[in-house]
Amino acid sequence: MSEFVLETAGLTKEFKGFVAVSDVNLKVRRGTIHALIGPNGAGKTTVFNLLTKFLTPSAGTIHFEGRDITHEAPALTARRGMVRSFQISATFPNLTALENVRIGLQRRLGKHFHFWRSTKSLAALDDQAMALLESVDLAQFAHTVTAEMPYGRKRALEFATTLALEPSMMLLDEPTQGMGHEDIGRVVEVIRKAAANRTILMVEHNLSVVADLCDRITVLTRGSILAEGDYAEVSKNPKVLEAYVGSEDMSDAHH
């Protein structure tokens, strides 16, 4: 097993003459929380869309667990264990939190699971679903219809449904977007817990979250990697500070 779970080489994406992502060489080390940050329009979402096969690269390769997955179908990549969470809400609004997580578990079991088999296997799934809900601090919402849950709790539920698929690598797309202070704190703890035995790559605008959570940070600007390192290194880098001027000031991120 390589120390890098995910590696891109020369990853490039052009849209009708506009280069959104240019020659990105990204290496994500196994068992780390790695952040992709940068000003608006830096290409972070395009990189995520390339990694999860929502877009085809114009050039370059993507290796996951040592295998070239550049031209693989998105579903196959997901089955290999690279799963993107917080994609446009992946929950069913009219089902309860417990039912949503149970569907995630059934999805992972795929063909092997026949829900008409026995109430015993359903009960076993309910126990697993409850454990996942507890892990994201949602036990008290188990029987609440998802549509009636507060926003921050819905995001935590999406997290639980993703964890139900047992991914070895999770891609988190702005997990704290639109959240208040209390929800952010809760989600950060959930991510920390989820990272215990897997690798996480996240796009995140909230730099205090990045500083608190992430082992390694890649800064993108205009589709290219500008800098890489831990938060202390990156936040002192004059090129990075310059890139952030006019968007969000890195020195304010902690306050």
PDB file of C-alpha atoms in Angstrom:
ATOM      1  CA  MET A   1       0.000   0.000   0.000  1.00  0.00           C
ATOM      2  CA  SER A   2       1.370   3.366  -1.014  1.00  0.00           C
ATOM      3  CA  GLU A   3       1.484   6.152   1.561  1.00  0.00           C
ATOM      4  CA  PHE A   4      -0.561   8.234  -0.899  1.00  0.00           C
ATOM      5  CA  VAL A   5      -4.186   7.195  -1.335  1.00  0.00           C
ATOM      6  CA  LEU A   6      -4.839   9.669  -4.107  1.00  0.00           C
ATOM      7  CA  GLU A   7      -2.413  11.155  -6.631  1.00  0.00           C
ATOM      8  CA  THR A   8      -3.032  13.369  -9.613  1.00  0.00           C
ATOM      9  CA  ALA A   9      -0.428  14.138 -12.269  1.00  0.00           C
ATOM     10  CA  GLY A  10      -0.772  17.081 -14.629  1.00  0.00           C
ATOM     11  CA  LEU A  11      -4.514  17.286 -13.980  1.00  0.00           C
ATOM     12  CA  THR A  12      -5.929  19.891 -16.375  1.00  0.00           C
ATOM     13  CA  LYS A  13      -9.423  20.967 -17.381  1.00  0.00           C
ATOM     14  CA  GLU A  14     -10.239  23.449 -20.129  1.00  0.00           C
ATOM     15  CA  PHE A  15     -13.688  24.763 -20.909  1.00  0.00           C
ATOM     16  CA  LYS A  16     -13.832  26.293 -24.393  1.00  0.00           C
ATOM     17  CA  GLY A  17     -10.408  27.878 -24.143  1.00  0.00           C
ATOM     18  CA  PHE A  18     -10.677  28.795 -20.447  1.00  0.00           C
ATOM     19  CA  VAL A  19      -8.280  26.780 -18.291  1.00  0.00           C
ATOM     20  CA  ALA A  20     -10.135  26.087 -15.032  1.00  0.00           C
ATOM     21  CA  VAL A  21      -7.551  23.638 -13.667  1.00  0.00           C
ATOM     22  CA  SER A  22      -3.979  23.674 -14.862  1.00  0.00           C
ATOM     23  CA  ASP A  23      -1.354  20.986 -14.281  1.00  0.00           C
ATOM     24  CA  VAL A  24      -2.402  20.082 -10.737  1.00  0.00           C
ATOM     25  CA  ASN A  25      -0.215  17.494  -9.019  1.00  0.00           C
ATOM     26  CA  LEU A  26      -1.962  16.568  -5.811  1.00  0.00           C
ATOM     27  CA  LYS A  27      -0.841  13.900  -3.370  1.00  0.00           C
ATOM     28  CA  VAL A  28      -3.111  12.976  -0.491  1.00  0.00           C
ATOM     29  CA  ARG A  29      -1.399  10.957   2.221  1.00  0.00           C
ATOM     30  CA  ARG A  30      -3.235   8.013   3.758  1.00  0.00           C
ATOM     31  CA  GLY A  31      -4.958   8.732   7.061  1.00  0.00           C
ATOM     32  CA  THR A  32      -4.707  12.532   6.856  1.00  0.00           C
ATOM     33  CA  ILE A  33      -7.209  15.369   6.604  1.00  0.00           C
ATOM     34  CA  HIS A  34      -6.137  17.377   3.567  1.00  0.00           C
ATOM     35  CA  ALA A  35      -7.728  20.712   2.661  1.00  0.00           C
ATOM     36  CA  LEU A  36      -8.060  22.370  -0.704  1.00  0.00           C
ATOM     37  CA  ILE A  37      -8.375  26.112  -0.201  1.00  0.00           C
ATOM     38  CA  GLY A  38      -8.111  29.233  -2.302  1.00  0.00           C
ATOM     39  CA  PRO A  39     -10.019  32.341  -3.328  1.00  0.00           C
ATOM     40  CA  ASN A  40     -13.296  32.070  -5.243  1.00  0.00           C
ATOM     41  CA  GLY A  41     -12.816  30.851  -8.788  1.00  0.00           C
ATOM     42  CA  ALA A  42      -9.532  29.128  -7.929  1.00  0.00           C
ATOM     43  CA  GLY A  43     -10.731  25.807  -9.387  1.00  0.00           C
ATOM     44  CA  LYS A  44     -11.392  23.868  -6.162  1.00  0.00           C
ATOM     45  CA  THR A  45     -14.829  22.615  -7.199  1.00  0.00           C
ATOM     46  CA  THR A  46     -13.562  21.702 -10.672  1.00  0.00           C
ATOM     47  CA  VAL A  47     -10.797  19.593  -9.067  1.00  0.00           C
ATOM     48  CA  PHE A  48     -13.433  17.829  -6.929  1.00  0.00           C
ATOM     49  CA  ASN A  49     -15.610  17.245 -10.006  1.00  0.00           C
ATOM     50  CA  LEU A  50     -12.630  15.747 -11.825  1.00  0.00           C
ATOM     51  CA  LEU A  51     -11.752  13.477  -8.894  1.00  0.00           C
ATOM     52  CA  THR A  52     -15.302  12.182  -8.563  1.00  0.00           C
ATOM     53  CA  LYS A  53     -15.671  11.799 -12.348  1.00  0.00           C
ATOM     54  CA  PHE A  54     -18.395  14.386 -12.781  1.00  0.00           C
ATOM     55  CA  LEU A  55     -16.020  15.916 -15.321  1.00  0.00           C
ATOM     56  CA  THR A  56     -13.453  14.351 -17.658  1.00  0.00           C
ATOM     57  CA  PRO A  57      -9.979  15.913 -17.545  1.00  0.00           C
ATOM     58  CA  SER A  58      -8.557  17.546 -20.680  1.00  0.00           C
ATOM     59  CA  ALA A  59      -5.164  16.138 -19.657  1.00  0.00           C
ATOM     60  CA  GLY A  60      -3.488  14.362 -16.762  1.00  0.00           C
ATOM     61  CA  THR A  61      -4.187  11.290 -14.665  1.00  0.00           C
ATOM     62  CA  ILE A  62      -5.835  10.356 -11.363  1.00  0.00           C
ATOM     63  CA  HIS A  63      -4.612   7.378  -9.344  1.00  0.00           C
ATOM     64  CA  PHE A  64      -6.598   6.066  -6.370  1.00  0.00           C
ATOM     65  CA  GLU A  65      -5.057   3.301  -4.250  1.00  0.00           C
ATOM     66  CA  GLY A  66      -2.411   2.885  -6.951  1.00  0.00           C
ATOM     67  CA  ARG A  67      -4.931   2.313  -9.732  1.00  0.00           C
ATOM     68  CA  ASP A  68      -5.475   4.615 -12.701  1.00  0.00           C
ATOM     69  CA  ILE A  69      -9.119   5.708 -12.379  1.00  0.00           C
ATOM     70  CA  THR A  70      -8.917   8.680 -14.777  1.00  0.00           C
ATOM     71  CA  HIS A  71     -11.529   7.362 -17.186  1.00  0.00           C
ATOM     72  CA  GLU A  72     -13.505   5.174 -14.844  1.00  0.00           C
ATOM     73  CA  ALA A  73     -17.272   5.502 -14.326  1.00  0.00           C
ATOM     74  CA  PRO A  74     -18.203   7.577 -11.231  1.00  0.00           C
ATOM     75  CA  ALA A  75     -20.130   4.693  -9.626  1.00  0.00           C
ATOM     76  CA  LEU A  76     -17.135   2.369  -9.909  1.00  0.00           C
ATOM     77  CA  THR A  77     -14.823   4.933  -8.280  1.00  0.00           C
ATOM     78  CA  ALA A  78     -17.350   5.335  -5.453  1.00  0.00           C
ATOM     79  CA  ARG A  79     -17.498   1.548  -4.985  1.00  0.00           C
ATOM     80  CA  ARG A  80     -13.702   1.494  -4.676  1.00  0.00           C
ATOM     81  CA  GLY A  81     -14.134   3.608  -1.559  1.00  0.00           C
ATOM     82  CA  MET A  82     -13.804   7.237  -2.689  1.00  0.00           C
ATOM     83  CA  VAL A  83     -17.092   8.887  -1.812  1.00  0.00           C
ATOM     84  CA  ARG A  84     -18.103  12.532  -1.933  1.00  0.00           C
ATOM     85  CA  SER A  85     -20.304  13.758   0.868  1.00  0.00           C
ATOM     86  CA  PHE A  86     -22.413  16.891   1.070  1.00  0.00           C
ATOM     87  CA  GLN A  87     -23.186  16.601  -2.597  1.00  0.00           C
ATOM     88  CA  ILE A  88     -26.469  18.362  -3.140  1.00  0.00           C
ATOM     89  CA  SER A  89     -28.273  16.943  -0.151  1.00  0.00           C
ATOM     90  CA  ALA A  90     -28.182  13.210  -0.534  1.00  0.00           C
ATOM     91  CA  THR A  91     -31.008  12.570   1.936  1.00  0.00           C
ATOM     92  CA  PHE A  92     -34.679  11.807   1.356  1.00  0.00           C
ATOM     93  CA  PRO A  93     -36.611  14.661   2.994  1.00  0.00           C
ATOM     94  CA  ASN A  94     -39.763  12.636   3.736  1.00  0.00           C
ATOM     95  CA  LEU A  95     -37.971   9.812   5.509  1.00  0.00           C
ATOM     96  CA  THR A  96     -36.718   9.832   9.075  1.00  0.00           C
ATOM     97  CA  ALA A  97     -33.034  10.176   9.922  1.00  0.00           C
ATOM     98  CA  LEU A  98     -32.893   6.475  10.788  1.00  0.00           C
ATOM     99  CA  GLU A  99     -34.500   5.434   7.487  1.00  0.00           C
ATOM    100  CA  ASN A 100     -32.054   7.604   5.540  1.00  0.00           C
ATOM    101  CA  VAL A 101     -29.030   5.982   7.170  1.00  0.00           C
ATOM    102  CA  ARG A 102     -30.546   2.523   6.710  1.00  0.00           C
ATOM    103  CA  ILE A 103     -30.817   3.182   2.949  1.00  0.00           C
ATOM    104  CA  GLY A 104     -27.094   4.047   2.946  1.00  0.00           C
ATOM    105  CA  LEU A 105     -26.355   0.739   4.654  1.00  0.00           C
ATOM    106  CA  GLN A 106     -28.583  -1.177   2.206  1.00  0.00           C
ATOM    107  CA  ARG A 107     -26.862   0.539  -0.693  1.00  0.00           C
ATOM    108  CA  ARG A 108     -23.484  -0.657   0.513  1.00  0.00           C
ATOM    109  CA  LEU A 109     -24.765  -4.212   0.854  1.00  0.00           C
ATOM    110  CA  GLY A 110     -26.140  -3.951  -2.679  1.00  0.00           C
ATOM    111  CA  LYS A 111     -27.435  -7.145  -4.244  1.00  0.00           C
ATOM    112  CA  HIS A 112     -26.669  -9.218  -1.169  1.00  0.00           C
ATOM    113  CA  PHE A 113     -29.384  -7.494   0.770  1.00  0.00           C
ATOM    114  CA  HIS A 114     -32.993  -8.547   0.282  1.00  0.00           C
ATOM    115  CA  PHE A 115     -35.105  -6.495   2.606  1.00  0.00           C
ATOM    116  CA  TRP A 116     -37.912  -9.055   2.504  1.00  0.00           C
ATOM    117  CA  ARG A 117     -35.586 -11.751   3.879  1.00  0.00           C
ATOM    118  CA  SER A 118     -36.276 -11.281   7.547  1.00  0.00           C
ATOM    119  CA  THR A 119     -37.182  -8.739  10.149  1.00  0.00           C
ATOM    120  CA  LYS A 120     -34.051  -9.892  11.975  1.00  0.00           C
ATOM    121  CA  SER A 121     -31.717  -8.579   9.288  1.00  0.00           C
ATOM    122  CA  LEU A 122     -33.672  -5.310   9.277  1.00  0.00           C
ATOM    123  CA  ALA A 123     -33.282  -5.023  13.027  1.00  0.00           C
ATOM    124  CA  ALA A 124     -29.544  -5.598  12.694  1.00  0.00           C
ATOM    125  CA  LEU A 125     -29.434  -2.770  10.146  1.00  0.00           C
ATOM    126  CA  ASP A 126     -31.383  -0.535  12.509  1.00  0.00           C
ATOM    127  CA  ASP A 127     -28.777  -1.162  15.212  1.00  0.00           C
ATOM    128  CA  GLN A 128     -25.997  -0.184  12.804  1.00  0.00           C
ATOM    129  CA  ALA A 129     -27.951   2.873  11.649  1.00  0.00           C
ATOM    130  CA  MET A 130     -28.518   3.953  15.255  1.00  0.00           C
ATOM    131  CA  ALA A 131     -24.796   3.604  15.993  1.00  0.00           C
ATOM    132  CA  LEU A 132     -23.996   5.833  12.990  1.00  0.00           C
ATOM    133  CA  LEU A 133     -26.561   8.411  14.130  1.00  0.00           C
ATOM    134  CA  GLU A 134     -25.017   8.377  17.607  1.00  0.00           C
ATOM    135  CA  SER A 135     -21.570   8.935  16.086  1.00  0.00           C
ATOM    136  CA  VAL A 136     -22.783  12.201  14.530  1.00  0.00           C
ATOM    137  CA  ASP A 137     -24.734  13.249  17.618  1.00  0.00           C
ATOM    138  CA  LEU A 138     -28.157  12.647  16.026  1.00  0.00           C
ATOM    139  CA  ALA A 139     -29.612   9.865  18.174  1.00  0.00           C
ATOM    140  CA  GLN A 140     -32.394  12.149  19.408  1.00  0.00           C
ATOM    141  CA  PHE A 141     -33.428  12.857  15.799  1.00  0.00           C
ATOM    142  CA  ALA A 142     -33.646   9.177  14.783  1.00  0.00           C
ATOM    143  CA  HIS A 143     -37.409   9.267  14.258  1.00  0.00           C
ATOM    144  CA  THR A 144     -37.630  12.850  13.031  1.00  0.00           C
ATOM    145  CA  VAL A 145     -38.598  13.376   9.404  1.00  0.00           C
ATOM    146  CA  THR A 146     -35.508  14.825   7.723  1.00  0.00           C
ATOM    147  CA  ALA A 147     -37.324  17.846   6.257  1.00  0.00           C
ATOM    148  CA  GLU A 148     -38.149  18.979   9.818  1.00  0.00           C
ATOM    149  CA  MET A 149     -34.554  18.867  11.066  1.00  0.00           C
ATOM    150  CA  PRO A 150     -32.471  22.046  11.481  1.00  0.00           C
ATOM    151  CA  TYR A 151     -30.000  22.775   8.660  1.00  0.00           C
ATOM    152  CA  GLY A 152     -26.835  21.880  10.565  1.00  0.00           C
ATOM    153  CA  ARG A 153     -28.362  18.563  11.659  1.00  0.00           C
ATOM    154  CA  LYS A 154     -29.346  17.751   8.065  1.00  0.00           C
ATOM    155  CA  ARG A 155     -25.706  18.186   7.060  1.00  0.00           C
ATOM    156  CA  ALA A 156     -24.653  15.838   9.878  1.00  0.00           C
ATOM    157  CA  LEU A 157     -27.210  13.318   8.597  1.00  0.00           C
ATOM    158  CA  GLU A 158     -25.711  13.496   5.086  1.00  0.00           C
ATOM    159  CA  PHE A 159     -22.417  12.754   6.753  1.00  0.00           C
ATOM    160  CA  ALA A 160     -23.884   9.686   8.477  1.00  0.00           C
ATOM    161  CA  THR A 161     -25.400   8.388   5.214  1.00  0.00           C
ATOM    162  CA  THR A 162     -21.970   8.720   3.584  1.00  0.00           C
ATOM    163  CA  LEU A 163     -20.281   6.915   6.487  1.00  0.00           C
ATOM    164  CA  ALA A 164     -22.814   4.104   6.006  1.00  0.00           C
ATOM    165  CA  LEU A 165     -21.088   3.363   2.690  1.00  0.00           C
ATOM    166  CA  GLU A 166     -17.828   2.766   4.613  1.00  0.00           C
ATOM    167  CA  PRO A 167     -15.636   4.874   2.343  1.00  0.00           C
ATOM    168  CA  SER A 168     -11.861   4.642   2.765  1.00  0.00           C
ATOM    169  CA  MET A 169     -11.641   8.212   1.472  1.00  0.00           C
ATOM    170  CA  MET A 170     -14.220  10.944   1.886  1.00  0.00           C
ATOM    171  CA  LEU A 171     -14.382  14.111  -0.184  1.00  0.00           C
ATOM    172  CA  LEU A 172     -16.149  16.868   1.713  1.00  0.00           C
ATOM    173  CA  ASP A 173     -17.445  19.792  -0.271  1.00  0.00           C
ATOM    174  CA  GLU A 174     -17.617  22.818   2.049  1.00  0.00           C
ATOM    175  CA  PRO A 175     -19.006  20.860   4.996  1.00  0.00           C
ATOM    176  CA  THR A 176     -19.574  23.944   7.179  1.00  0.00           C
ATOM    177  CA  GLN A 177     -21.093  26.195   4.520  1.00  0.00           C
ATOM    178  CA  GLY A 178     -24.080  28.201   5.744  1.00  0.00           C
ATOM    179  CA  MET A 179     -23.724  27.074   9.354  1.00  0.00           C
ATOM    180  CA  GLY A 180     -23.787  29.018  12.575  1.00  0.00           C
ATOM    181  CA  HIS A 181     -21.011  28.828  15.144  1.00  0.00           C
ATOM    182  CA  GLU A 182     -22.515  26.005  17.203  1.00  0.00           C
ATOM    183  CA  ASP A 183     -23.203  23.810  14.177  1.00  0.00           C
ATOM    184  CA  ILE A 184     -19.674  24.407  12.833  1.00  0.00           C
ATOM    185  CA  GLY A 185     -18.176  23.228  16.120  1.00  0.00           C
ATOM    186  CA  ARG A 186     -20.329  20.111  16.058  1.00  0.00           C
ATOM    187  CA  VAL A 187     -19.512  19.265  12.432  1.00  0.00           C
ATOM    188  CA  VAL A 188     -15.768  19.764  13.030  1.00  0.00           C
ATOM    189  CA  GLU A 189     -15.940  17.189  15.832  1.00  0.00           C
ATOM    190  CA  VAL A 190     -17.887  14.783  13.606  1.00  0.00           C
ATOM    191  CA  ILE A 191     -15.242  15.124  10.871  1.00  0.00           C
ATOM    192  CA  ARG A 192     -12.450  14.583  13.396  1.00  0.00           C
ATOM    193  CA  LYS A 193     -14.146  11.398  14.599  1.00  0.00           C
ATOM    194  CA  ALA A 194     -14.836  10.164  11.062  1.00  0.00           C
ATOM    195  CA  ALA A 195     -11.185  10.716  10.128  1.00  0.00           C
ATOM    196  CA  ALA A 196      -9.994   8.172  12.694  1.00  0.00           C
ATOM    197  CA  ASN A 197      -9.567   5.348  10.175  1.00  0.00           C
ATOM    198  CA  ARG A 198      -9.906   7.025   6.795  1.00  0.00           C
ATOM    199  CA  THR A 199      -8.544   9.780   4.589  1.00  0.00           C
ATOM    200  CA  ILE A 200     -10.397  13.046   4.082  1.00  0.00           C
ATOM    201  CA  LEU A 201      -9.989  15.645   1.352  1.00  0.00           C
ATOM    202  CA  MET A 202     -12.055  18.763   1.894  1.00  0.00           C
ATOM    203  CA  VAL A 203     -12.818  22.033   0.176  1.00  0.00           C
ATOM    204  CA  GLU A 204     -13.461  24.572   2.927  1.00  0.00           C
ATOM    205  CA  HIS A 205     -13.871  28.344   2.964  1.00  0.00           C
ATOM    206  CA  ASN A 206     -13.774  28.716   6.726  1.00  0.00           C
ATOM    207  CA  LEU A 207     -10.062  29.019   7.448  1.00  0.00           C
ATOM    208  CA  SER A 208     -10.392  28.614  11.203  1.00  0.00           C
ATOM    209  CA  VAL A 209     -11.932  25.191  10.499  1.00  0.00           C
ATOM    210  CA  VAL A 210      -8.976  24.395   8.218  1.00  0.00           C
ATOM    211  CA  ALA A 211      -6.498  25.549  10.867  1.00  0.00           C
ATOM    212  CA  ASP A 212      -8.226  23.436  13.515  1.00  0.00           C
ATOM    213  CA  LEU A 213      -8.700  20.230  11.515  1.00  0.00           C
ATOM    214  CA  CYS A 214      -6.305  19.797   8.639  1.00  0.00           C
ATOM    215  CA  ASP A 215      -2.894  18.124   8.539  1.00  0.00           C
ATOM    216  CA  ARG A 216      -2.012  19.389   5.092  1.00  0.00           C
ATOM    217  CA  ILE A 217      -3.268  22.230   2.947  1.00  0.00           C
ATOM    218  CA  THR A 218      -3.049  22.814  -0.785  1.00  0.00           C
ATOM    219  CA  VAL A 219      -3.716  26.383  -1.917  1.00  0.00           C
ATOM    220  CA  LEU A 220      -5.128  26.790  -5.409  1.00  0.00           C
ATOM    221  CA  THR A 221      -5.315  30.029  -7.312  1.00  0.00           C
ATOM    222  CA  ARG A 222      -6.422  30.463 -10.917  1.00  0.00           C
ATOM    223  CA  GLY A 223      -6.501  26.693 -11.320  1.00  0.00           C
ATOM    224  CA  SER A 224      -2.903  26.066 -10.244  1.00  0.00           C
ATOM    225  CA  ILE A 225      -1.255  25.025  -6.996  1.00  0.00           C
ATOM    226  CA  LEU A 226       0.235  28.091  -5.354  1.00  0.00           C
ATOM    227  CA  ALA A 227       1.525  26.558  -2.131  1.00  0.00           C
ATOM    228  CA  GLU A 228       1.325  23.476   0.045  1.00  0.00           C
ATOM    229  CA  GLY A 229       2.130  22.667   3.650  1.00  0.00           C
ATOM    230  CA  ASP A 230       0.580  22.767   7.094  1.00  0.00           C
ATOM    231  CA  TYR A 231      -1.501  25.743   8.188  1.00  0.00           C
ATOM    232  CA  ALA A 232       1.387  27.542   9.890  1.00  0.00           C
ATOM    233  CA  GLU A 233       3.509  27.425   6.728  1.00  0.00           C
ATOM    234  CA  VAL A 234       0.746  28.267   4.311  1.00  0.00           C
ATOM    235  CA  SER A 235      -0.751  31.128   6.314  1.00  0.00           C
ATOM    236  CA  LYS A 236       2.635  32.899   6.487  1.00  0.00           C
ATOM    237  CA  ASN A 237       3.385  32.482   2.788  1.00  0.00           C
ATOM    238  CA  PRO A 238       3.446  35.953   1.166  1.00  0.00           C
ATOM    239  CA  LYS A 239       2.167  34.563  -2.152  1.00  0.00           C
ATOM    240  CA  VAL A 240      -0.821  33.031  -0.376  1.00  0.00           C
ATOM    241  CA  LEU A 241      -1.579  36.217   1.550  1.00  0.00           C
ATOM    242  CA  GLU A 242      -1.443  38.150  -1.685  1.00  0.00           C
ATOM    243  CA  ALA A 243      -3.820  35.713  -3.406  1.00  0.00           C
ATOM    244  CA  TYR A 244      -6.302  36.116  -0.576  1.00  0.00           C
ATOM    245  CA  VAL A 245      -6.250  39.907  -0.505  1.00  0.00           C
ATOM    246  CA  GLY A 246      -9.588  41.150  -1.744  1.00  0.00           C
ATOM    247  CA  SER A 247     -11.358  37.932  -0.873  1.00  0.00           C
ATOM    248  CA  GLU A 248     -10.848  36.896   2.732  1.00  0.00           C
ATOM    249  CA  ASP A 249      -7.870  37.862   4.814  1.00  0.00           C
ATOM    250  CA  MET A 250      -6.057  34.837   6.220  1.00  0.00           C
ATOM    251  CA  SER A 251      -4.911  36.781   9.268  1.00  0.00           C
ATOM    252  CA  ASP A 252      -8.564  37.278  10.227  1.00  0.00           C
ATOM    253  CA  ALA A 253      -9.355  33.618   9.952  1.00  0.00           C
ATOM    254  CA  HIS A 254      -8.679  32.861  13.605  1.00  0.00           C
ATOM    255  CA  HIS A 255     -10.781  35.637  15.072  1.00  0.00           C
TER     256      HIS A 255
END
